[in-house]
Amino acid sequence: MLKIINVVGARPNFMKIAPLIDAMNRFPDRIEHLLVHTGQHYDRKMSKAFFEDLGMPRPDIDLEVGSGTHAEQTGKVMMAFEKVCRDTAPDLVVVVGDVNSTMACTITAKKLGIRVAHVEAGLRSRDMAMPEEINRLCTDVLCDYLFTTDLLADRNLVQEGVPEEKIHFVGNVMIDTLLKHSERASKLPFPEGLDVTPGEYAVLTLHRPSNVDDRDTLEGVLEALHQVSERLPIVFPIHPRTEKMVRQFDLGHYLENAGAGRGFRLIEPIGYLDFLHLNMNAKMILTDSGGIQEEATVLGVPCITLRFNTERPITCEMGTNVLVGNRKEDILSAAGKVLADPDREYQVPDRWDGRAADRIVKILMDDDEQ
Ligand code: UD1
């Protein structure tokens, strides 16, 4: 019996672990697994709502670490997870993505001599000012299994000296989840009171510290988005970090609802299915997130990424994504192009086919047999 701990911590982890749990559940006589939630995200809307939407089991163990500085959060996860590893003695820990919990649990398990698998390995923005890039590098250098979403990631790992036998190109677990739920999501009503027409609105997500923590940067971004919203209403589920900064800098006046067909529709963070539904009917997506660039690619919706780099370049090479940074003129020009010509040619990357989790579980079980 292979004893596995699956780790989740923050919102973008849940949709990546869900298909792995499904795939592991198909082999109850071969795999025993526990779900550990570090509690990095804890608000209902950032956490529990996703468990319900995705039909995930409740976590077996919740470390309840909460927010803090990077060192505080990472340190708290490490201390709490070390105890879990000692108490439960797993053969393998599975981590996903690039949040602080991903790195913290990897370091902890490896120091106890436990094997670790990283799902979504090898992505690189080459931007060391991004906390996630530090998390990705530390995680990948330590892990025993590196499961990648595309061959550009394999190339990054090989260039960094990772032995090829550790690298497995399996596809994209987040897209497993999207494909599984898209039909159900498409049948939902729009969140109440939104007052937008399908195909005639944009969706915005914005939370990266480099965009929201500095007043001038945030104001420039909001000014540009405000202008875009005069031509196309923007639905904006606002992240707690961003909400805090908008309030602190007193910039709420950029985000007003200007009535039918214009302005912002500011809403609280929404669940997975509602968000997928909004995205699939959007005319464009504006984001500084990582995973949403991939979701937009699969949905074929033009995506404008408010960042100077991406760890997911395949979404620009094959998908609908363009990188525009956070300067006002660049955001306006990119949005203007989409409004003038919304159709983008795109391709879905290889192995983003709904079967990535199955491939991962097969590899783990085959190795366990030997
Ligand atoms: C984290 C991830 C980021 C990911 C994002 C998705 C790291 C370094 N960052 O960023 O990669 O894209 O999640 O959401 O791991 N807060 C709440 N409620 C919550 C959680 C957070 O109000 O449930 C607020 C707190 O004020 C907190 C702040 O958000 O201090 C930041 O939370 P944190 O988990 O540190 O980072 P995120 O910005 O959410």
Short mmCIF file of C-alpha atoms and ligand atoms in Angstrom, two decimals:
data_model
loop_
_atom_site.label_atom_id
_atom_site.label_comp_id
_atom_site.label_asym_id
_atom_site.label_seq_id
_atom_site.Cartn_x
_atom_site.Cartn_y
_atom_site.Cartn_z
CA MET A 1 0.00 0.00 0.00
CA LEU A 2 1.34 3.38 -1.03
CA LYS A 3 0.66 5.95 1.68
CA ILE A 4 0.33 9.49 0.29
CA ILE A 5 -0.30 12.91 1.81
CA ASN A 6 -1.86 15.37 -0.64
CA VAL A 7 -1.25 19.00 0.33
CA VAL A 8 -3.39 22.07 -0.40
CA GLY A 9 -2.96 25.55 1.00
CA ALA A 10 -4.33 28.34 -1.11
CA ARG A 11 -7.12 28.87 -3.60
CA PRO A 12 -5.21 27.89 -6.76
CA ASN A 13 -4.30 24.51 -5.23
CA PHE A 14 -7.78 23.09 -4.81
CA MET A 15 -8.63 22.57 -8.49
CA LYS A 16 -5.24 20.88 -8.98
CA ILE A 17 -5.57 18.37 -6.14
CA ALA A 18 -9.22 17.48 -6.84
CA PRO A 19 -8.56 15.31 -9.94
CA LEU A 20 -5.63 13.61 -8.19
CA ILE A 21 -7.89 12.60 -5.31
CA ASP A 22 -10.42 11.24 -7.84
CA ALA A 23 -7.71 9.27 -9.62
CA MET A 24 -6.26 7.90 -6.36
CA ASN A 25 -9.74 6.89 -5.18
CA ARG A 26 -9.97 4.51 -8.12
CA PHE A 27 -7.28 2.32 -6.52
CA PRO A 28 -8.32 1.87 -2.87
CA ASP A 29 -6.39 -1.39 -2.58
CA ARG A 30 -3.16 0.22 -3.81
CA ILE A 31 -3.21 3.80 -2.47
CA GLU A 32 -4.09 5.18 0.92
CA HIS A 33 -4.24 8.96 1.00
CA LEU A 34 -4.76 11.83 3.41
CA LEU A 35 -5.60 15.42 2.55
CA VAL A 36 -3.76 18.11 4.50
CA HIS A 37 -4.93 21.75 4.25
CA THR A 38 -2.33 24.17 5.56
CA GLY A 39 -4.92 26.91 6.05
CA GLN A 40 -2.91 29.50 4.08
CA HIS A 41 -6.29 30.58 2.69
CA TYR A 42 -9.06 30.35 5.25
CA ASP A 43 -11.97 32.63 4.27
CA ARG A 44 -14.95 30.56 3.19
CA LYS A 45 -14.90 32.20 -0.24
CA MET A 46 -11.20 31.54 -0.73
CA SER A 47 -11.27 27.98 0.54
CA LYS A 48 -14.33 25.99 1.67
CA ALA A 49 -16.50 27.05 -1.29
CA PHE A 50 -14.01 25.29 -3.58
CA PHE A 51 -14.24 22.03 -1.67
CA GLU A 52 -18.00 22.08 -2.17
CA ASP A 53 -17.89 23.06 -5.84
CA LEU A 54 -15.29 20.45 -6.67
CA GLY A 55 -16.87 17.68 -4.60
CA MET A 56 -13.67 17.30 -2.61
CA PRO A 57 -13.54 15.45 0.71
CA ARG A 58 -13.02 17.63 3.78
CA PRO A 59 -9.36 17.84 4.71
CA ASP A 60 -8.29 15.09 7.09
CA ILE A 61 -5.99 17.56 8.81
CA ASP A 62 -6.21 21.37 8.85
CA LEU A 63 -3.06 23.13 10.01
CA GLU A 64 -4.86 26.50 10.28
CA VAL A 65 -1.72 28.59 9.78
CA GLY A 66 -3.52 31.64 8.33
CA SER A 67 -1.88 34.81 7.01
CA GLY A 68 1.44 36.38 7.93
CA THR A 69 4.69 37.51 6.40
CA HIS A 70 6.29 35.02 4.04
CA ALA A 71 8.69 33.81 6.72
CA GLU A 72 5.95 33.54 9.33
CA GLN A 73 3.61 31.67 7.03
CA THR A 74 6.30 29.36 5.68
CA GLY A 75 7.69 28.69 9.15
CA LYS A 76 4.28 27.95 10.65
CA VAL A 77 3.44 25.50 7.85
CA MET A 78 6.80 23.76 8.29
CA MET A 79 6.41 23.34 12.05
CA ALA A 80 2.85 22.04 11.80
CA PHE A 81 3.51 19.80 8.78
CA GLU A 82 6.58 18.24 10.39
CA LYS A 83 4.37 16.95 13.17
CA VAL A 84 1.87 15.55 10.63
CA CYS A 85 4.64 13.73 8.78
CA ARG A 86 6.03 12.27 11.99
CA ASP A 87 2.59 11.15 13.17
CA THR A 88 1.43 9.64 9.87
CA ALA A 89 4.70 8.48 8.26
CA PRO A 90 3.69 8.76 4.58
CA ASP A 91 5.72 7.19 1.75
CA LEU A 92 5.13 10.21 -0.46
CA VAL A 93 3.94 13.82 -0.21
CA VAL A 94 2.23 15.39 -3.24
CA VAL A 95 2.40 19.17 -3.60
CA VAL A 96 0.94 21.31 -6.39
CA GLY A 97 1.57 24.77 -7.81
CA ASP A 98 3.81 27.42 -6.34
CA VAL A 99 2.34 28.92 -3.20
CA ASN A 100 4.16 29.22 0.12
CA SER A 101 2.55 26.00 1.37
CA THR A 102 3.97 24.10 -1.62
CA MET A 103 7.54 25.00 -0.77
CA ALA A 104 7.13 24.72 3.01
CA CYS A 105 5.76 21.16 2.86
CA THR A 106 8.39 20.09 0.34
CA ILE A 107 11.30 21.22 2.51
CA THR A 108 9.76 19.67 5.61
CA ALA A 109 9.09 16.27 4.04
CA LYS A 110 12.49 16.04 2.34
CA LYS A 111 14.31 16.77 5.59
CA LEU A 112 12.46 13.83 7.13
CA GLY A 113 13.58 11.63 4.24
CA ILE A 114 10.10 11.42 2.68
CA ARG A 115 9.77 11.43 -1.12
CA VAL A 116 7.94 14.40 -2.65
CA ALA A 117 6.13 14.78 -5.98
CA HIS A 118 5.61 18.25 -7.48
CA VAL A 119 2.67 18.62 -9.81
CA GLU A 120 3.10 21.59 -12.19
CA ALA A 121 6.89 21.50 -12.00
CA GLY A 122 9.36 23.36 -14.19
CA LEU A 123 7.39 26.57 -14.76
CA ARG A 124 9.72 29.57 -14.65
CA SER A 125 9.07 33.31 -14.94
CA ARG A 126 12.79 34.04 -14.36
CA ASP A 127 11.57 36.86 -12.12
CA MET A 128 13.07 36.49 -8.67
CA ALA A 129 10.93 39.35 -7.37
CA MET A 130 7.98 36.95 -7.53
CA PRO A 131 7.64 34.95 -4.33
CA GLU A 132 6.18 32.12 -6.41
CA GLU A 133 9.38 31.86 -8.49
CA ILE A 134 11.38 31.27 -5.32
CA ASN A 135 8.83 28.68 -4.24
CA ARG A 136 9.03 26.94 -7.63
CA LEU A 137 12.83 26.80 -7.66
CA CYS A 138 13.16 25.52 -4.10
CA THR A 139 10.45 22.93 -4.64
CA ASP A 140 11.77 21.58 -7.92
CA VAL A 141 15.35 21.24 -6.77
CA LEU A 142 14.23 18.99 -3.91
CA CYS A 143 11.48 16.87 -5.44
CA ASP A 144 11.74 13.24 -6.51
CA TYR A 145 8.96 13.40 -9.10
CA LEU A 146 8.56 16.44 -11.35
CA PHE A 147 5.26 16.29 -13.20
CA THR A 148 5.11 18.89 -15.97
CA THR A 149 2.33 20.53 -17.97
CA ASP A 150 4.34 21.14 -21.15
CA LEU A 151 7.69 20.45 -22.76
CA LEU A 152 8.98 24.00 -22.14
CA ALA A 153 8.89 23.09 -18.46
CA ASP A 154 10.82 19.87 -19.13
CA ARG A 155 13.43 21.96 -20.92
CA ASN A 156 13.75 24.36 -17.97
CA LEU A 157 14.33 21.47 -15.59
CA VAL A 158 16.90 19.78 -17.83
CA GLN A 159 18.76 23.09 -18.18
CA GLU A 160 18.86 23.34 -14.40
CA GLY A 161 20.50 19.92 -14.19
CA VAL A 162 17.52 17.85 -13.05
CA PRO A 163 18.04 14.18 -14.01
CA GLU A 164 15.67 13.32 -16.86
CA GLU A 165 14.29 10.24 -15.12
CA LYS A 166 12.67 12.49 -12.51
CA ILE A 167 10.76 14.51 -15.13
CA HIS A 168 7.38 13.31 -16.42
CA PHE A 169 5.37 15.26 -18.98
CA VAL A 170 1.83 14.39 -17.93
CA GLY A 171 -0.32 17.36 -18.95
CA ASN A 172 -2.32 19.78 -16.86
CA VAL A 173 -4.35 18.69 -13.83
CA MET A 174 -6.05 22.07 -13.62
CA ILE A 175 -7.44 21.45 -17.10
CA ASP A 176 -8.64 17.99 -15.95
CA THR A 177 -10.84 19.89 -13.53
CA LEU A 178 -11.97 22.47 -16.08
CA LEU A 179 -13.01 19.82 -18.58
CA LYS A 180 -14.79 17.79 -15.93
CA HIS A 181 -16.87 20.74 -14.73
CA SER A 182 -17.41 22.89 -17.80
CA GLU A 183 -20.76 21.44 -18.80
CA ARG A 184 -22.14 21.82 -15.28
CA ALA A 185 -20.77 25.37 -15.06
CA SER A 186 -22.30 26.36 -18.41
CA LYS A 187 -25.78 25.62 -17.08
CA LEU A 188 -25.56 27.93 -14.06
CA PRO A 189 -27.33 31.27 -13.90
CA PHE A 190 -25.08 34.33 -13.66
CA PRO A 191 -24.49 35.51 -10.10
CA GLU A 192 -27.49 37.59 -9.08
CA GLY A 193 -27.60 41.31 -9.87
CA LEU A 194 -24.62 41.25 -12.21
CA ASP A 195 -26.52 42.87 -15.06
CA VAL A 196 -24.26 41.78 -17.93
CA THR A 197 -25.02 40.07 -21.23
CA PRO A 198 -23.16 36.86 -22.17
CA GLY A 199 -20.25 37.68 -24.48
CA GLU A 200 -20.48 41.39 -23.65
CA TYR A 201 -18.30 41.80 -20.59
CA ALA A 202 -14.73 41.30 -19.41
CA VAL A 203 -13.59 39.37 -16.33
CA LEU A 204 -10.80 40.83 -14.22
CA THR A 205 -8.62 39.29 -11.52
CA LEU A 206 -5.90 41.31 -9.87
CA HIS A 207 -4.01 40.43 -6.72
CA ARG A 208 -0.29 40.18 -7.39
CA PRO A 209 1.74 42.27 -4.89
CA SER A 210 3.69 43.87 -7.79
CA ASN A 211 0.41 45.29 -9.12
CA VAL A 212 -1.55 46.11 -6.00
CA ASP A 213 0.86 46.92 -3.17
CA ASP A 214 2.26 50.16 -4.63
CA ARG A 215 -0.17 53.08 -4.84
CA ASP A 216 1.03 54.60 -8.14
CA THR A 217 1.14 51.24 -9.91
CA LEU A 218 -2.31 50.27 -8.70
CA GLU A 219 -3.74 53.66 -9.64
CA GLY A 220 -2.30 53.42 -13.17
CA VAL A 221 -3.77 49.95 -13.63
CA LEU A 222 -7.16 51.01 -12.30
CA GLU A 223 -7.20 54.12 -14.48
CA ALA A 224 -6.60 52.00 -17.57
CA LEU A 225 -9.21 49.45 -16.54
CA HIS A 226 -11.66 52.24 -15.81
CA GLN A 227 -11.27 53.45 -19.40
CA VAL A 228 -11.74 49.92 -20.75
CA SER A 229 -14.89 49.62 -18.63
CA GLU A 230 -16.42 52.58 -20.45
CA ARG A 231 -16.59 50.37 -23.53
CA LEU A 232 -17.20 46.99 -21.89
CA PRO A 233 -18.40 46.26 -18.36
CA ILE A 234 -15.81 44.51 -16.20
CA VAL A 235 -16.80 41.83 -13.70
CA PHE A 236 -14.25 41.96 -10.90
CA PRO A 237 -14.27 39.36 -8.12
CA ILE A 238 -11.89 41.19 -5.84
CA HIS A 239 -9.20 39.33 -3.88
CA PRO A 240 -8.95 40.24 -0.15
CA ARG A 241 -5.44 41.62 -0.61
CA THR A 242 -6.57 43.94 -3.42
CA GLU A 243 -9.67 45.04 -1.58
CA LYS A 244 -7.51 46.02 1.37
CA MET A 245 -5.11 48.03 -0.81
CA VAL A 246 -7.90 49.80 -2.77
CA ARG A 247 -9.39 50.88 0.54
CA GLN A 248 -6.04 51.90 2.03
CA PHE A 249 -5.10 54.00 -1.03
CA ASP A 250 -8.64 55.35 -1.40
CA LEU A 251 -9.00 54.30 -5.05
CA GLY A 252 -12.54 52.90 -4.92
CA HIS A 253 -13.88 55.65 -7.22
CA TYR A 254 -12.24 53.91 -10.23
CA LEU A 255 -14.35 50.83 -9.65
CA GLU A 256 -17.87 52.17 -9.79
CA ASN A 257 -20.79 50.56 -11.60
CA ALA A 258 -21.71 53.03 -14.37
CA GLY A 259 -25.00 51.32 -15.29
CA ALA A 260 -26.06 49.15 -18.22
CA GLY A 261 -23.19 48.06 -20.46
CA ARG A 262 -20.52 50.08 -18.62
CA GLY A 263 -18.37 50.27 -15.52
CA PHE A 264 -17.41 47.69 -12.94
CA ARG A 265 -19.33 44.86 -11.36
CA LEU A 266 -17.38 44.48 -8.15
CA ILE A 267 -18.14 41.20 -6.40
CA GLU A 268 -16.62 39.12 -3.63
CA PRO A 269 -14.41 36.17 -4.58
CA ILE A 270 -16.67 33.52 -6.14
CA GLY A 271 -16.58 29.74 -6.26
CA TYR A 272 -14.98 27.62 -8.94
CA LEU A 273 -18.09 26.88 -10.99
CA ASP A 274 -19.41 30.45 -11.04
CA PHE A 275 -15.99 31.71 -12.05
CA LEU A 276 -15.63 29.16 -14.83
CA HIS A 277 -19.09 30.08 -16.07
CA LEU A 278 -18.21 33.77 -16.13
CA ASN A 279 -14.96 33.11 -17.97
CA MET A 280 -16.47 30.90 -20.64
CA ASN A 281 -18.92 33.66 -21.60
CA ALA A 282 -16.49 36.58 -21.37
CA LYS A 283 -15.36 38.67 -24.32
CA MET A 284 -11.96 38.99 -22.70
CA ILE A 285 -10.15 38.12 -19.53
CA LEU A 286 -7.80 40.58 -17.82
CA THR A 287 -5.64 38.96 -15.17
CA ASP A 288 -2.37 38.84 -13.28
CA SER A 289 -2.97 35.27 -12.14
CA GLY A 290 -1.00 32.28 -13.35
CA GLY A 291 -3.57 29.55 -13.85
CA ILE A 292 -6.21 31.76 -15.45
CA GLN A 293 -3.90 32.26 -18.43
CA GLU A 294 -4.15 28.50 -18.98
CA GLU A 295 -7.89 28.35 -18.46
CA ALA A 296 -8.40 31.18 -20.98
CA THR A 297 -6.29 29.25 -23.47
CA VAL A 298 -8.49 26.16 -23.20
CA LEU A 299 -11.69 28.21 -23.30
CA GLY A 300 -10.43 30.16 -26.32
CA VAL A 301 -11.14 33.52 -24.66
CA PRO A 302 -8.66 36.35 -25.37
CA CYS A 303 -6.53 36.89 -22.27
CA ILE A 304 -4.62 40.06 -21.43
CA THR A 305 -2.09 39.39 -18.70
CA LEU A 306 -1.15 42.39 -16.58
CA ARG A 307 2.40 41.19 -15.96
CA PHE A 308 5.79 41.67 -17.57
CA ASN A 309 6.59 37.97 -17.63
CA THR A 310 4.87 34.65 -17.36
CA GLU A 311 5.93 31.25 -16.10
CA ARG A 312 3.43 29.88 -18.62
CA PRO A 313 4.80 31.04 -22.01
CA ILE A 314 2.96 28.27 -23.83
CA THR A 315 -0.25 30.26 -23.29
CA CYS A 316 1.24 33.04 -25.45
CA GLU A 317 2.85 30.71 -28.00
CA MET A 318 -0.21 28.53 -28.58
CA GLY A 319 -3.04 30.07 -26.65
CA THR A 320 -4.97 33.32 -26.50
CA ASN A 321 -2.70 35.11 -24.04
CA VAL A 322 -0.72 38.35 -24.45
CA LEU A 323 1.58 39.88 -21.84
CA VAL A 324 1.12 43.62 -21.45
CA GLY A 325 2.70 44.55 -18.09
CA ASN A 326 1.01 47.15 -15.90
CA ARG A 327 1.44 50.45 -17.77
CA LYS A 328 -1.74 52.29 -18.63
CA GLU A 329 -1.14 52.80 -22.38
CA ASP A 330 -0.16 49.16 -22.90
CA ILE A 331 -3.26 47.86 -21.15
CA LEU A 332 -5.48 50.21 -23.18
CA SER A 333 -3.86 49.31 -26.46
CA ALA A 334 -4.17 45.55 -25.85
CA ALA A 335 -7.81 45.86 -24.78
CA GLY A 336 -8.54 48.05 -27.82
CA LYS A 337 -7.16 45.35 -30.11
CA VAL A 338 -9.37 42.67 -28.58
CA LEU A 339 -12.43 44.90 -28.82
CA ALA A 340 -11.69 45.62 -32.49
CA ASP A 341 -11.03 41.98 -33.33
CA PRO A 342 -12.10 39.56 -30.61
CA ASP A 343 -11.35 36.36 -32.55
CA ARG A 344 -7.97 34.85 -31.79
CA GLU A 345 -6.53 31.76 -33.35
CA TYR A 346 -5.39 29.37 -30.70
CA GLN A 347 -4.46 25.78 -30.03
CA VAL A 348 -4.79 23.73 -26.89
CA PRO A 349 -1.38 22.40 -25.75
CA ASP A 350 -0.64 18.70 -25.96
CA ARG A 351 -1.92 16.52 -23.10
CA TRP A 352 -4.25 19.22 -21.73
CA ASP A 353 -6.90 16.58 -22.29
CA GLY A 354 -8.43 15.74 -18.93
CA ARG A 355 -6.17 12.76 -18.21
CA ALA A 356 -3.15 14.29 -16.46
CA ALA A 357 -4.10 13.02 -12.99
CA ASP A 358 -4.55 9.47 -14.33
CA ARG A 359 -1.06 9.61 -15.85
CA ILE A 360 0.42 10.80 -12.55
CA VAL A 361 -1.23 8.11 -10.49
CA LYS A 362 -0.18 5.42 -12.96
CA ILE A 363 3.46 6.53 -12.73
CA LEU A 364 3.34 6.52 -8.92
CA MET A 365 1.77 3.05 -8.80
CA ASP A 366 4.15 1.58 -11.38
CA ASP A 367 7.11 2.82 -9.32
CA ASP A 368 5.59 1.43 -6.14
CA GLU A 369 5.39 -2.02 -7.74
CA GLN A 370 9.10 -2.15 -8.47
C1 UD1 B 1 -1.40 33.49 -2.61
C2 UD1 B 1 -0.19 32.93 -3.37
C3 UD1 B 1 -0.31 33.34 -4.83
C4 UD1 B 1 -1.65 32.93 -5.42
C5 UD1 B 1 -2.75 33.52 -4.55
C6 UD1 B 1 -4.12 33.14 -5.06
C7 UD1 B 1 1.95 32.79 -2.17
C8 UD1 B 1 3.27 33.41 -2.03
N1 UD1 B 1 1.06 33.49 -2.88
O1 UD1 B 1 -1.31 34.89 -2.66
O2 UD1 B 1 0.70 32.68 -5.58
O3 UD1 B 1 -1.76 33.43 -6.73
O4 UD1 B 1 -2.58 33.02 -3.22
O5 UD1 B 1 -5.12 33.70 -4.30
O6 UD1 B 1 1.72 31.72 -1.65
N2 UD1 B 1 -6.37 36.91 2.97
C9 UD1 B 1 -7.67 36.89 3.42
N3 UD1 B 1 -8.34 35.70 3.44
C10 UD1 B 1 -7.75 34.52 3.06
C11 UD1 B 1 -6.43 34.56 2.63
C12 UD1 B 1 -5.75 35.74 2.57
O7 UD1 B 1 -8.21 37.92 3.77
O8 UD1 B 1 -8.42 33.47 3.11
C13 UD1 B 1 -5.64 38.21 2.89
C14 UD1 B 1 -4.82 38.50 4.11
O9 UD1 B 1 -4.86 39.86 4.32
C15 UD1 B 1 -3.42 38.10 3.67
C16 UD1 B 1 -3.43 38.46 2.20
O10 UD1 B 1 -4.77 38.17 1.78
O11 UD1 B 1 -2.45 38.74 4.39
C17 UD1 B 1 -2.47 37.68 1.37
O12 UD1 B 1 -2.66 36.26 1.52
P1 UD1 B 1 -1.45 35.25 1.19
O13 UD1 B 1 -1.92 33.85 1.32
O14 UD1 B 1 -0.24 35.65 1.94
O15 UD1 B 1 -1.12 35.56 -0.33
P2 UD1 B 1 -2.05 35.81 -1.58
O16 UD1 B 1 -1.89 37.21 -2.01
O17 UD1 B 1 -3.45 35.29 -1.36
#
